[in-house]
Tab-separated table of C-alpha atoms and ligand atoms in Angstrom:
chain	number	residue	atom	x	y	z
A	1	MET	CA	6.451	7.619	-14.343
A	2	GLY	CA	3.700	7.335	-16.898
A	3	LEU	CA	0.673	5.415	-18.018
A	4	LEU	CA	-0.742	3.197	-20.745
A	5	ILE	CA	-3.094	4.677	-23.343
A	6	ASP	CA	-4.733	2.065	-25.616
A	7	GLY	CA	-2.016	-0.348	-24.595
A	8	LYS	CA	0.872	2.046	-25.457
A	9	TRP	CA	3.190	3.468	-22.800
A	10	HIS	CA	3.349	7.269	-22.359
A	11	ASP	CA	5.904	8.859	-20.067
A	12	GLN	CA	4.081	11.634	-18.208
A	13	TRP	CA	3.808	12.806	-14.601
A	14	TYR	CA	0.478	13.202	-12.764
A	15	ASP	CA	-1.738	15.936	-14.197
A	16	THR	CA	-2.446	18.444	-11.413
A	17	LYS	CA	-3.096	21.411	-13.726
A	18	SER	CA	-6.772	20.668	-14.170
A	19	THR	CA	-7.337	20.342	-10.396
A	20	GLY	CA	-5.730	23.530	-9.045
A	21	GLY	CA	-2.535	21.732	-8.074
A	22	ALA	CA	-4.274	18.899	-6.232
A	23	PHE	CA	-3.333	15.220	-6.686
A	24	LYS	CA	-6.336	13.047	-7.558
A	25	ARG	CA	-5.784	9.297	-7.356
A	26	SER	CA	-7.429	7.352	-10.176
A	27	GLU	CA	-9.720	4.366	-9.602
A	28	SER	CA	-8.306	0.869	-9.947
A	29	GLN	CA	-9.803	-0.879	-12.981
A	30	PHE	CA	-9.466	-4.632	-12.372
A	31	ARG	CA	-12.056	-5.390	-9.719
A	32	ASN	CA	-12.741	-9.133	-9.741
A	33	TRP	CA	-12.700	-11.175	-6.550
A	34	ILE	CA	-11.247	-14.526	-5.621
A	35	THR	CA	-13.878	-16.399	-3.620
A	36	ALA	CA	-13.909	-19.761	-1.853
A	37	ASP	CA	-16.156	-21.378	-4.486
A	38	GLY	CA	-15.437	-19.192	-7.517
A	39	SER	CA	-18.755	-17.343	-7.395
A	40	ALA	CA	-18.654	-13.636	-8.273
A	41	GLY	CA	-17.671	-11.218	-5.509
A	42	PRO	CA	-19.038	-7.723	-4.844
A	43	SER	CA	-17.745	-6.522	-8.250
A	44	GLY	CA	-16.401	-7.943	-11.501
A	45	ASP	CA	-16.766	-11.467	-12.872
A	46	GLY	CA	-16.902	-14.857	-11.193
A	47	GLY	CA	-14.631	-17.792	-11.978
A	48	PHE	CA	-11.753	-16.967	-9.611
A	49	LYS	CA	-11.833	-19.836	-7.136
A	50	ALA	CA	-9.396	-19.907	-4.220
A	51	GLU	CA	-6.871	-22.600	-5.154
A	52	SER	CA	-3.340	-23.198	-3.954
A	53	GLY	CA	-0.671	-22.153	-6.478
A	54	ARG	CA	-3.097	-20.493	-8.899
A	55	TYR	CA	-2.462	-16.828	-8.098
A	56	HIS	CA	0.576	-14.553	-8.197
A	57	LEU	CA	1.057	-11.213	-6.507
A	58	TYR	CA	3.135	-8.426	-8.056
A	59	VAL	CA	4.265	-5.927	-5.425
A	60	SER	CA	6.699	-3.166	-4.721
A	61	LEU	CA	8.254	-3.415	-1.272
A	62	ALA	CA	8.256	0.392	-1.275
A	63	CYS	CA	4.540	0.811	-1.832
A	64	PRO	CA	2.192	1.133	1.163
A	65	TRP	CA	-0.781	-0.237	-0.821
A	66	ALA	CA	1.120	-3.307	-1.994
A	67	HIS	CA	2.535	-3.725	1.492
A	68	ARG	CA	-0.970	-4.307	2.869
A	69	THR	CA	-1.367	-7.313	0.598
A	70	LEU	CA	2.004	-8.756	1.621
A	71	ILE	CA	1.024	-8.417	5.283
A	72	PHE	CA	-2.271	-10.244	4.712
A	73	ARG	CA	-0.472	-12.973	2.760
A	74	GLN	CA	1.718	-13.422	5.815
A	75	LEU	CA	-0.999	-13.132	8.503
A	76	LYS	CA	-3.250	-15.570	6.696
A	77	GLU	CA	-0.472	-18.112	6.031
A	78	LEU	CA	-0.763	-17.816	2.279
A	79	GLU	CA	2.996	-17.851	1.559
A	80	ASP	CA	2.906	-21.422	0.204
A	81	HIS	CA	-0.229	-20.787	-1.826
A	82	ILE	CA	0.292	-17.392	-3.490
A	83	THR	CA	3.622	-16.663	-5.196
A	84	VAL	CA	5.129	-13.161	-5.293
A	85	SER	CA	7.353	-11.028	-7.505
A	86	ALA	CA	8.753	-7.714	-6.269
A	87	VAL	CA	9.638	-4.909	-8.674
A	88	HIS	CA	12.784	-2.782	-8.535
A	89	PRO	CA	12.491	0.278	-6.229
A	90	ASP	CA	13.317	2.802	-8.981
A	91	MET	CA	10.179	3.801	-10.875
A	92	LEU	CA	11.398	6.002	-13.723
A	93	GLY	CA	10.376	6.814	-17.343
A	94	GLU	CA	8.878	3.395	-18.123
A	95	GLY	CA	7.308	2.896	-14.716
A	96	TRP	CA	7.953	-0.117	-12.506
A	97	THR	CA	10.602	-2.503	-13.836
A	98	PHE	CA	11.685	-6.040	-13.092
A	99	ASP	CA	15.369	-5.125	-12.932
A	100	THR	CA	17.070	-7.221	-10.275
A	101	ASP	CA	20.049	-5.078	-9.280
A	102	ALA	CA	18.595	-4.240	-5.853
A	103	HIS	CA	18.364	-6.598	-2.917
A	104	GLY	CA	14.795	-7.959	-2.735
A	105	ALA	CA	13.914	-7.120	-6.369
A	106	THR	CA	13.021	-10.568	-7.695
A	107	GLY	CA	12.341	-10.032	-11.389
A	108	ASP	CA	9.145	-11.383	-12.946
A	109	SER	CA	9.184	-15.048	-12.012
A	110	LEU	CA	6.135	-15.836	-14.171
A	111	PHE	CA	6.990	-14.372	-17.574
A	112	GLY	CA	10.438	-12.806	-17.285
A	113	SER	CA	8.972	-9.429	-18.332
A	114	SER	CA	11.137	-6.333	-18.143
A	115	HIS	CA	8.351	-3.915	-17.107
A	116	LEU	CA	5.152	-4.107	-15.089
A	117	HIS	CA	3.172	-2.468	-17.903
A	118	GLN	CA	3.669	-5.712	-19.870
A	119	ILE	CA	1.604	-7.522	-17.231
A	120	TYR	CA	-1.226	-5.040	-17.747
A	121	THR	CA	-1.158	-5.390	-21.548
A	122	ARG	CA	-1.030	-9.180	-21.206
A	123	ALA	CA	-4.377	-8.913	-19.395
A	124	ASP	CA	-5.778	-6.240	-21.714
A	125	ALA	CA	-3.886	-5.300	-24.876
A	126	GLU	CA	-5.862	-2.012	-25.084
A	127	TYR	CA	-5.570	-1.042	-21.401
A	128	THR	CA	-5.721	2.681	-20.660
A	129	GLY	CA	-4.721	3.799	-17.189
A	130	ARG	CA	-2.006	3.845	-14.594
A	131	VAL	CA	0.230	0.850	-14.074
A	132	THR	CA	0.199	0.361	-10.335
A	133	VAL	CA	1.157	-2.240	-7.762
A	134	PRO	CA	-0.231	-4.401	-6.275
A	135	VAL	CA	-1.444	-6.648	-9.082
A	136	LEU	CA	-3.076	-9.992	-8.346
A	137	TRP	CA	-2.583	-12.295	-11.354
A	138	ASP	CA	-4.486	-15.467	-12.178
A	139	LYS	CA	-2.218	-18.058	-13.799
A	140	ALA	CA	-5.212	-20.188	-14.878
A	141	LYS	CA	-7.120	-17.496	-16.772
A	142	ALA	CA	-3.966	-15.524	-17.641
A	143	THR	CA	-5.438	-12.250	-16.508
A	144	ILE	CA	-5.449	-9.730	-13.680
A	145	VAL	CA	-7.944	-10.510	-10.937
A	146	SER	CA	-7.550	-7.186	-9.156
A	147	ASN	CA	-5.262	-4.195	-8.832
A	148	GLU	CA	-7.075	-2.740	-5.814
A	149	SER	CA	-5.279	-3.406	-2.534
A	150	ALA	CA	-8.305	-2.673	-0.323
A	151	GLU	CA	-10.159	-5.520	-2.043
A	152	ILE	CA	-7.193	-7.903	-2.313
A	153	ILE	CA	-6.768	-7.855	1.477
A	154	ARG	CA	-10.438	-8.723	1.939
A	155	MET	CA	-10.060	-11.672	-0.441
A	156	PHE	CA	-7.000	-12.842	1.453
A	157	ASN	CA	-8.848	-12.372	4.751
A	158	SER	CA	-11.325	-15.168	4.045
A	159	ALA	CA	-11.349	-16.729	0.557
A	160	PHE	CA	-8.540	-19.207	1.235
A	161	ASP	CA	-9.598	-20.250	4.744
A	162	GLY	CA	-10.579	-23.689	3.442
A	163	VAL	CA	-7.164	-24.063	1.796
A	164	THR	CA	-5.009	-22.864	4.710
A	165	GLY	CA	-7.192	-23.721	7.713
A	166	ASN	CA	-6.395	-20.230	9.032
A	167	GLY	CA	-9.683	-18.640	10.103
A	168	ASP	CA	-8.282	-15.436	11.622
A	169	ASP	CA	-10.679	-12.657	10.731
A	170	TYR	CA	-9.612	-9.033	10.334
A	171	TRP	CA	-12.959	-7.928	8.911
A	172	PRO	CA	-15.457	-9.340	11.387
A	173	GLU	CA	-19.121	-8.978	10.509
A	174	GLU	CA	-20.044	-7.097	13.703
A	175	LEU	CA	-17.341	-4.458	13.219
A	176	ARG	CA	-17.734	-3.828	9.486
A	177	GLU	CA	-19.665	-0.587	9.829
A	178	PRO	CA	-17.281	1.116	12.250
A	179	ILE	CA	-14.286	-0.256	10.306
A	180	GLU	CA	-15.599	1.371	7.112
A	181	ALA	CA	-16.013	4.703	8.904
A	182	VAL	CA	-12.486	4.647	10.346
A	183	ASN	CA	-11.040	3.462	7.009
A	184	ALA	CA	-12.744	6.309	5.153
A	185	ARG	CA	-11.207	9.024	7.306
A	186	ILE	CA	-7.800	7.360	7.443
A	187	TYR	CA	-7.736	6.742	3.681
A	188	SER	CA	-8.633	10.274	2.745
A	189	THR	CA	-6.539	12.184	5.274
A	190	ILE	CA	-3.635	9.825	6.051
A	191	ASN	CA	-3.055	6.959	3.554
A	192	ASN	CA	-3.828	9.138	0.569
A	193	GLY	CA	-3.419	12.348	2.582
A	194	VAL	CA	0.380	12.102	2.628
A	195	TYR	CA	0.359	11.730	-1.167
A	196	LYS	CA	-1.934	14.753	-1.498
A	197	CYS	CA	0.628	16.756	0.493
A	198	GLY	CA	3.612	15.437	-1.421
A	199	PHE	CA	2.228	15.664	-4.941
A	200	ALA	CA	0.478	19.035	-4.471
A	201	THR	CA	1.713	21.630	-6.937
A	202	SER	CA	0.018	24.630	-5.313
A	203	GLN	CA	0.219	26.012	-1.781
A	204	GLU	CA	-3.541	25.820	-1.475
A	205	ALA	CA	-3.700	22.122	-2.389
A	206	TYR	CA	-0.923	21.366	0.082
A	207	ASP	CA	-2.625	23.353	2.868
A	208	ASP	CA	-5.909	21.578	2.150
A	209	ALA	CA	-4.216	18.222	2.706
A	210	VAL	CA	-1.715	18.864	5.471
A	211	VAL	CA	-4.145	20.324	8.009
A	212	PRO	CA	-6.559	17.340	7.936
A	213	LEU	CA	-3.574	14.969	8.004
A	214	PHE	CA	-2.339	16.265	11.343
A	215	ASP	CA	-5.887	16.644	12.685
A	216	SER	CA	-6.355	12.943	12.005
A	217	LEU	CA	-3.054	11.973	13.616
A	218	ASP	CA	-4.094	13.931	16.738
A	219	TRP	CA	-7.445	12.133	16.681
A	220	LEU	CA	-5.713	8.734	16.476
A	221	GLU	CA	-3.259	9.625	19.221
A	222	ASP	CA	-6.226	10.241	21.496
A	223	LEU	CA	-8.087	7.109	20.335
A	224	LEU	CA	-5.042	4.928	20.952
A	225	SER	CA	-4.656	6.330	24.448
A	226	GLN	CA	-8.073	4.772	25.180
A	227	HIS	CA	-7.743	1.385	23.514
A	228	ARG	CA	-5.132	-0.841	22.065
A	229	TYR	CA	-6.332	-0.906	18.440
A	230	LEU	CA	-8.439	1.382	16.290
A	231	LEU	CA	-11.662	-0.544	16.868
A	232	GLY	CA	-11.061	-1.485	20.496
A	233	GLU	CA	-9.222	-4.496	21.840
A	234	ARG	CA	-9.363	-6.490	18.616
A	235	ILE	CA	-6.950	-5.898	15.735
A	236	THR	CA	-8.686	-5.443	12.367
A	237	GLU	CA	-7.890	-4.578	8.767
A	238	ALA	CA	-8.179	-0.899	9.713
A	239	ASP	CA	-5.007	-1.238	11.803
A	240	TRP	CA	-3.040	-2.897	9.004
A	241	ARG	CA	-4.184	-0.284	6.503
A	242	LEU	CA	-2.954	2.464	8.820
A	243	PHE	CA	0.282	0.683	9.719
A	244	THR	CA	1.850	0.753	6.246
A	245	THR	CA	1.534	4.544	6.127
A	246	LEU	CA	2.792	5.103	9.683
A	247	LEU	CA	5.815	2.903	8.965
A	248	ARG	CA	6.824	5.221	6.112
A	249	PHE	CA	6.068	8.448	7.959
A	250	ASP	CA	9.409	9.428	9.488
A	251	PRO	CA	11.689	7.857	6.851
A	252	VAL	CA	9.812	9.366	3.873
A	253	TYR	CA	6.648	11.397	4.292
A	254	HIS	CA	7.929	13.755	6.983
A	255	THR	CA	10.653	15.176	4.740
A	256	HIS	CA	9.994	14.110	1.151
A	257	PHE	CA	6.236	14.840	1.225
A	258	LYS	CA	6.543	17.840	3.619
A	259	CYS	CA	4.396	16.219	6.308
A	260	ASN	CA	6.525	17.827	8.949
A	261	ARG	CA	4.421	19.361	11.675
A	262	LYS	CA	5.380	16.362	13.809
A	263	ARG	CA	7.161	13.047	13.443
A	264	LEU	CA	5.494	9.718	14.210
A	265	THR	CA	7.914	9.360	17.110
A	266	ASP	CA	6.488	12.571	18.637
A	267	TYR	CA	3.169	10.803	19.316
A	268	PRO	CA	3.683	8.419	22.275
A	269	ASN	CA	0.622	6.237	21.633
A	270	LEU	CA	0.787	6.125	17.852
A	271	TRP	CA	4.491	5.392	17.949
A	272	ALA	CA	4.134	2.546	20.486
A	273	TYR	CA	1.174	1.181	18.499
A	274	THR	CA	3.219	1.197	15.285
A	275	ARG	CA	6.017	-0.690	17.047
A	276	GLU	CA	3.535	-3.278	18.268
A	277	LEU	CA	2.313	-3.885	14.727
A	278	TYR	CA	5.862	-3.964	13.401
A	279	GLN	CA	6.698	-6.639	15.981
A	280	TRP	CA	3.620	-8.748	15.148
A	281	PRO	CA	4.729	-12.267	14.092
A	282	GLY	CA	5.692	-12.282	10.421
A	283	VAL	CA	5.240	-8.553	9.822
A	284	ALA	CA	8.849	-7.314	10.089
A	285	GLU	CA	9.812	-9.669	7.289
A	286	THR	CA	7.361	-7.912	4.944
A	287	VAL	CA	9.132	-4.570	5.522
A	288	GLY	CA	11.631	-3.523	2.839
A	289	MET	CA	12.951	-0.301	4.332
A	290	GLN	CA	15.725	0.065	1.759
A	291	HIS	CA	13.181	-0.074	-1.050
A	292	ILE	CA	10.968	2.407	0.797
A	293	VAL	CA	13.650	5.041	1.278
A	294	ARG	CA	15.186	4.516	-2.156
A	295	HIS	CA	11.946	4.424	-4.169
A	296	TYR	CA	10.420	7.720	-3.155
A	297	HIS	CA	13.569	9.802	-3.124
A	298	TYR	CA	14.965	8.359	-6.348
A	299	SER	CA	11.786	8.096	-8.400
A	300	HIS	CA	10.060	11.413	-7.752
A	301	ASP	CA	12.407	13.774	-9.542
A	302	THR	CA	9.781	16.528	-9.592
A	303	ILE	CA	10.139	16.604	-5.780
A	304	ASN	CA	13.804	15.579	-5.399
A	305	PRO	CA	15.508	16.462	-8.712
A	306	HIS	CA	19.037	15.483	-7.657
A	307	ARG	CA	17.872	12.098	-6.417
A	308	ILE	CA	19.895	12.385	-3.243
A	309	ILE	CA	18.890	9.724	-0.751
A	310	PRO	CA	18.799	11.274	2.743
A	311	ILE	CA	20.631	9.806	5.728
A	312	ASN	CA	17.375	9.357	7.685
A	313	PRO	CA	16.737	8.844	11.380
A	314	VAL	CA	17.687	5.598	13.076
A	315	ILE	CA	14.325	4.216	14.229
A	316	GLY	CA	13.975	1.788	17.132
A	317	TRP	CA	11.274	-0.440	15.643
A	318	MET	CA	12.138	-3.281	18.010
A	319	GLU	CA	12.050	-1.231	21.221
A	320	PRO	CA	9.480	-2.677	23.654
A	321	HIS	CA	6.050	-1.249	22.819
A	322	GLY	CA	4.523	-1.596	26.275
A	323	ARG	CA	0.955	-1.947	24.981
A	324	GLY	CA	-1.583	-4.475	26.214
B	1	GSH	N1	-5.666	2.002	-5.507
B	1	GSH	C1	-4.454	1.347	-5.651
B	1	GSH	C2	-3.289	2.332	-5.605
B	1	GSH	C3	-1.977	1.671	-5.812
B	1	GSH	C4	-0.871	2.685	-6.151
B	1	GSH	O1	-1.129	3.875	-6.370
B	1	GSH	N2	0.377	2.203	-6.190
B	1	GSH	C5	1.492	3.077	-6.524
B	1	GSH	C6	2.746	2.716	-5.765
B	1	GSH	S1	2.716	3.215	-4.097
B	1	GSH	C7	1.849	2.919	-7.982
B	1	GSH	O2	2.060	1.816	-8.446
B	1	GSH	N3	1.929	4.040	-8.685
B	1	GSH	C8	2.324	4.081	-10.066
B	1	GSH	C9	1.598	5.171	-10.807
B	1	GSH	O3	0.733	5.830	-10.244
B	1	GSH	O4	1.915	5.342	-11.976
B	1	GSH	C10	-4.390	0.319	-4.558
B	1	GSH	O5	-4.587	0.671	-3.380
B	1	GSH	O6	-4.165	-0.840	-4.867
């Protein structure tokens, strides 16, 4: 685990000393947008036109943020248009690697790099910051379009509609405001909330994260007793953003990140809802449960110093969900 400073790799864990033991996630730095006609998006530069075969996605199957992008690639039928490389689940001293000695770890099919940080320095030789997945790479301009999953899924949602003919819309105009509100709470208390619990290095920081986390899960349990999806009867990006965290809850966050007031399977509505999303056409094939369980327990030696991979519950993802 580490980061690049002026293009040089430094092996260091997250700094929580300056924040009273609290984990603060840093902002993603590559913020360009692919658009249908190549015009500039809400941030960054223009010139990234949606074209088949032009873009490549670097992911970790373990990572909930990268997982969102894989799900959107699947939902929006982009598999033949956007190529993918998956890193090895073990993220150790030199960060994410392209080692291939794990099922599903593909290596870097574009450049044959050994480490993900080489992709960042290819885009910016002086890059300073964390080396995270997902990364959306542009083969034409030889640079990173974006390393922000929340924005990559919005590009995938609509930019390639003319290429694929798939017009499914998970960010519909009329629901954008309520989606943003739900996303904000879920991001802060659940998606990032589990990390705040797990990476806290003081009791106070942990308490500050774990209470809102379970308050939000209770809130969602109630919401999902009233309607099928977060925003009503229509599935939206908010559901997919929540799904990748819920999927990892019992296998990883409950024990490894000490999110253990309840398990996902203790919430009847949330648990059935998660199964429905798991069973959505194409979604189960984006799930790399072995990478998920292995990555967290093996890579975070500050939390699990002996790197013992737990036996884990057997989870009935394919049990009938009974919703709708
Ligand atoms: N804001 C980013 C966060 C991505 C992120 O934190 N990915 C993790 C894996 S789950 C990572 O690569 N961490 C490496 C590090 O922090 O050094 C996004 O949503 O795209």
